[in-house]
Amino acid sequence: MRPPKGHTWAPRGSRPVVRVRGRNQGRVNIAGVVCYRAGHRSRFFYALHIWHGRRGEPKAFSWRQYRDLIVMTHLQLGTPVVWCWDNLNVHLVKDLADYAEEHKDWLRIFQMPSYAPELNPAEGIWSLLKRHLADFAAADLAHLTRVIKRKLKKIQYRPHLIDGCLPPTGLIMDLDAIRPPDIASST
């Protein structure tokens, strides 16, 4: 519930202060997928996990929720999926690896290096979201959730924003690298 810091205006010599009420109870976790496909518009899918601060309630995503996100992405795109994970501990769970092995006909998973946010295009999305939320003080967890959903929806429907997250990573869409040579030469 703590707002991200941003820049604002204040009278010279006085520091701007944004008062935040609340117990700092609750959290909104976001899992996002940035999808690039040659010849198609870029896509962004996300899932939210809201923790209300109740005893016994899970604070973060489980491996099953990540699996459901993979399946939803596959169904939305209607194509095989190449999935690149960072090394979050839940991404390395054996059950998730077993699921990927069972569905290797449409799912390939690659692990990114240990700490390489500069290779992850989704980090650009999180940067955009944080920029929109700077100096925003939520009244409660429901208000924060509504605003996050609204901001993510705006990003979803602006493919140029999603496209802009790929170049800073240094990654490129090289069709010749993934096609067999006889197909690549015919295009």
Tab-separated table of C-alpha atoms in Angstrom:
chain	number	residue	atom	x	y	z
A	1	MET	CA	0.000	0.000	0.000
A	2	ARG	CA	3.053	2.307	0.116
A	3	PRO	CA	3.003	4.515	-2.977
A	4	PRO	CA	6.020	4.543	-5.304
A	5	LYS	CA	8.069	7.716	-5.124
A	6	GLY	CA	7.962	10.251	-7.917
A	7	HIS	CA	8.642	13.911	-8.572
A	8	THR	CA	6.231	16.707	-7.811
A	9	TRP	CA	6.131	20.448	-7.288
A	10	ALA	CA	6.264	22.296	-3.959
A	11	PRO	CA	6.982	25.809	-2.776
A	12	ARG	CA	10.695	26.577	-2.686
A	13	GLY	CA	12.279	25.457	0.557
A	14	SER	CA	9.500	23.103	1.616
A	15	ARG	CA	9.414	19.404	0.973
A	16	PRO	CA	6.209	17.926	-0.510
A	17	VAL	CA	4.686	15.229	1.650
A	18	VAL	CA	1.916	12.864	0.610
A	19	ARG	CA	0.133	11.458	3.639
A	20	VAL	CA	-0.930	7.836	3.335
A	21	ARG	CA	-3.540	6.412	5.646
A	22	GLY	CA	-3.910	2.760	6.350
A	23	ARG	CA	-2.214	-0.095	8.117
A	24	ASN	CA	0.009	-1.053	5.188
A	25	GLN	CA	-1.972	-4.278	5.178
A	26	GLY	CA	-2.363	-6.028	1.866
A	27	ARG	CA	-0.467	-6.430	-1.352
A	28	VAL	CA	-1.166	-6.672	-5.068
A	29	ASN	CA	1.191	-9.036	-6.914
A	30	ILE	CA	1.281	-8.943	-10.702
A	31	ALA	CA	2.505	-11.598	-13.110
A	32	GLY	CA	2.858	-10.383	-16.657
A	33	VAL	CA	3.633	-11.873	-20.045
A	34	VAL	CA	4.961	-9.820	-22.935
A	35	CYS	CA	4.389	-11.597	-26.257
A	36	TYR	CA	6.154	-10.864	-29.516
A	37	ARG	CA	5.347	-12.661	-32.745
A	38	ALA	CA	6.656	-11.694	-36.160
A	39	GLY	CA	3.937	-10.263	-38.368
A	40	HIS	CA	1.497	-9.775	-35.471
A	41	ARG	CA	0.933	-7.008	-32.970
A	42	SER	CA	2.654	-7.296	-29.619
A	43	ARG	CA	0.522	-8.565	-26.765
A	44	PHE	CA	0.608	-8.229	-22.988
A	45	PHE	CA	-1.247	-10.507	-20.596
A	46	TYR	CA	-1.307	-10.272	-16.834
A	47	ALA	CA	-2.750	-11.846	-13.722
A	48	LEU	CA	-3.209	-10.304	-10.295
A	49	HIS	CA	-2.874	-11.972	-6.922
A	50	ILE	CA	-4.344	-9.909	-4.112
A	51	TRP	CA	-3.261	-10.601	-0.554
A	52	HIS	CA	-5.595	-9.075	2.018
A	53	GLY	CA	-3.305	-9.701	4.988
A	54	ARG	CA	-5.396	-12.501	6.416
A	55	ARG	CA	-3.856	-15.351	8.340
A	56	GLY	CA	-3.359	-18.468	6.230
A	57	GLU	CA	-3.883	-16.644	2.942
A	58	PRO	CA	-1.037	-17.087	0.397
A	59	LYS	CA	0.996	-13.900	-0.092
A	60	ALA	CA	2.234	-14.639	-3.603
A	61	PHE	CA	1.475	-16.615	-6.741
A	62	SER	CA	1.633	-20.399	-6.566
A	63	TRP	CA	3.080	-22.537	-9.340
A	64	ARG	CA	-0.493	-23.460	-10.342
A	65	GLN	CA	-1.350	-19.812	-10.964
A	66	TYR	CA	1.740	-19.472	-13.168
A	67	ARG	CA	0.711	-22.641	-15.006
A	68	ASP	CA	-2.757	-21.171	-15.554
A	69	LEU	CA	-1.165	-17.995	-16.934
A	70	ILE	CA	0.875	-20.076	-19.396
A	71	VAL	CA	-2.239	-21.974	-20.504
A	72	MET	CA	-4.282	-18.759	-20.856
A	73	THR	CA	-1.502	-17.187	-22.944
A	74	HIS	CA	-1.336	-20.264	-25.178
A	75	LEU	CA	-5.107	-20.259	-25.688
A	76	GLN	CA	-5.223	-16.516	-26.407
A	77	LEU	CA	-2.383	-16.656	-28.933
A	78	GLY	CA	-3.444	-19.957	-30.503
A	79	THR	CA	0.167	-20.882	-31.230
A	80	PRO	CA	3.048	-22.755	-29.600
A	81	VAL	CA	4.741	-20.728	-26.870
A	82	VAL	CA	8.404	-20.101	-26.089
A	83	TRP	CA	8.475	-18.994	-22.452
A	84	CYS	CA	11.431	-17.196	-20.871
A	85	TRP	CA	11.551	-17.209	-17.075
A	86	ASP	CA	13.610	-15.227	-14.679
A	87	ASN	CA	14.879	-17.271	-11.738
A	88	LEU	CA	12.123	-16.579	-9.231
A	89	ASN	CA	11.991	-19.552	-6.855
A	90	VAL	CA	8.422	-20.532	-7.798
A	91	HIS	CA	9.418	-20.623	-11.498
A	92	LEU	CA	11.922	-23.366	-10.662
A	93	VAL	CA	9.400	-25.688	-8.951
A	94	LYS	CA	9.572	-29.277	-10.173
A	95	ASP	CA	5.798	-29.441	-10.763
A	96	LEU	CA	6.063	-26.587	-13.263
A	97	ALA	CA	8.979	-28.286	-15.026
A	98	ASP	CA	6.963	-31.515	-15.160
A	99	TYR	CA	4.034	-29.622	-16.671
A	100	ALA	CA	6.322	-28.153	-19.340
A	101	GLU	CA	7.686	-31.622	-20.123
A	102	GLU	CA	4.133	-33.022	-20.509
A	103	HIS	CA	3.254	-30.236	-22.963
A	104	LYS	CA	6.487	-29.941	-24.898
A	105	ASP	CA	4.522	-30.111	-28.171
A	106	TRP	CA	3.434	-26.458	-27.646
A	107	LEU	CA	5.542	-25.176	-24.725
A	108	ARG	CA	9.293	-24.556	-24.493
A	109	ILE	CA	10.712	-22.944	-21.365
A	110	PHE	CA	14.075	-21.192	-21.136
A	111	GLN	CA	15.658	-19.828	-17.977
A	112	MET	CA	17.204	-16.382	-18.113
A	113	PRO	CA	20.488	-15.762	-16.306
A	114	SER	CA	20.305	-15.411	-12.527
A	115	TYR	CA	19.801	-11.677	-12.341
A	116	ALA	CA	19.333	-10.080	-15.727
A	117	PRO	CA	16.395	-7.648	-15.653
A	118	GLU	CA	17.923	-5.874	-18.648
A	119	LEU	CA	17.039	-8.950	-20.765
A	120	ASN	CA	13.401	-9.043	-19.679
A	121	PRO	CA	10.978	-6.918	-21.768
A	122	ALA	CA	8.372	-7.195	-18.980
A	123	GLU	CA	10.592	-4.944	-16.847
A	124	GLY	CA	9.733	-2.145	-19.283
A	125	ILE	CA	6.039	-2.721	-18.600
A	126	TRP	CA	6.634	-2.540	-14.832
A	127	SER	CA	8.569	0.685	-15.343
A	128	LEU	CA	5.635	2.180	-17.263
A	129	LEU	CA	3.203	1.074	-14.560
A	130	LYS	CA	5.333	2.515	-11.747
A	131	ARG	CA	5.663	5.783	-13.637
A	132	HIS	CA	1.858	5.996	-13.853
A	133	LEU	CA	1.497	5.210	-10.148
A	134	ALA	CA	4.125	7.654	-8.880
A	135	ASP	CA	2.810	9.799	-6.022
A	136	PHE	CA	-0.516	7.967	-6.103
A	137	ALA	CA	-1.948	7.262	-2.655
A	138	ALA	CA	-4.594	4.538	-2.584
A	139	ALA	CA	-7.507	4.826	-0.175
A	140	ASP	CA	-7.630	1.066	0.305
A	141	LEU	CA	-6.616	-2.209	-1.332
A	142	ALA	CA	-9.682	-2.263	-3.601
A	143	HIS	CA	-8.852	1.230	-4.872
A	144	LEU	CA	-5.254	0.235	-5.561
A	145	THR	CA	-6.421	-2.893	-7.421
A	146	ARG	CA	-8.846	-0.890	-9.597
A	147	VAL	CA	-6.191	1.657	-10.529
A	148	ILE	CA	-3.592	-1.025	-11.336
A	149	LYS	CA	-6.073	-2.896	-13.558
A	150	ARG	CA	-6.991	0.333	-15.353
A	151	LYS	CA	-3.341	1.260	-15.983
A	152	LEU	CA	-2.445	-2.243	-17.179
A	153	LYS	CA	-5.471	-2.279	-19.487
A	154	LYS	CA	-4.274	1.005	-21.030
A	155	ILE	CA	-0.863	-0.547	-21.655
A	156	GLN	CA	-2.493	-3.679	-23.128
A	157	TYR	CA	-4.311	-1.685	-25.789
A	158	ARG	CA	-1.255	0.323	-26.853
A	159	PRO	CA	0.996	-2.079	-28.783
A	160	HIS	CA	3.545	0.670	-29.445
A	161	LEU	CA	4.246	0.778	-25.691
A	162	ILE	CA	4.784	-2.985	-25.632
A	163	ASP	CA	6.974	-2.773	-28.755
A	164	GLY	CA	9.071	-0.128	-27.017
A	165	CYS	CA	9.997	-2.587	-24.263
A	166	LEU	CA	11.895	-4.922	-26.623
A	167	PRO	CA	14.741	-2.731	-28.035
A	168	PRO	CA	16.275	-1.804	-24.642
A	169	THR	CA	16.821	-5.522	-23.975
A	170	GLY	CA	19.009	-5.929	-27.059
A	171	LEU	CA	16.876	-8.897	-28.128
A	172	ILE	CA	15.622	-9.042	-31.707
A	173	MET	CA	12.984	-10.938	-33.642
A	174	ASP	CA	15.181	-12.842	-36.096
A	175	LEU	CA	13.048	-15.216	-38.128
A	176	ASP	CA	16.072	-16.651	-39.930
A	177	ALA	CA	17.430	-17.885	-36.616
A	178	ILE	CA	14.319	-19.948	-35.855
A	179	ARG	CA	13.317	-21.178	-39.318
A	180	PRO	CA	14.998	-24.003	-41.194
A	181	PRO	CA	17.262	-22.644	-43.974
A	182	ASP	CA	15.047	-23.846	-46.866
A	183	ILE	CA	11.991	-21.953	-45.526
A	184	ALA	CA	13.970	-18.815	-44.676
A	185	SER	CA	15.375	-18.529	-48.187
A	186	SER	CA	11.928	-18.650	-49.780
A	187	THR	CA	10.690	-15.470	-48.081
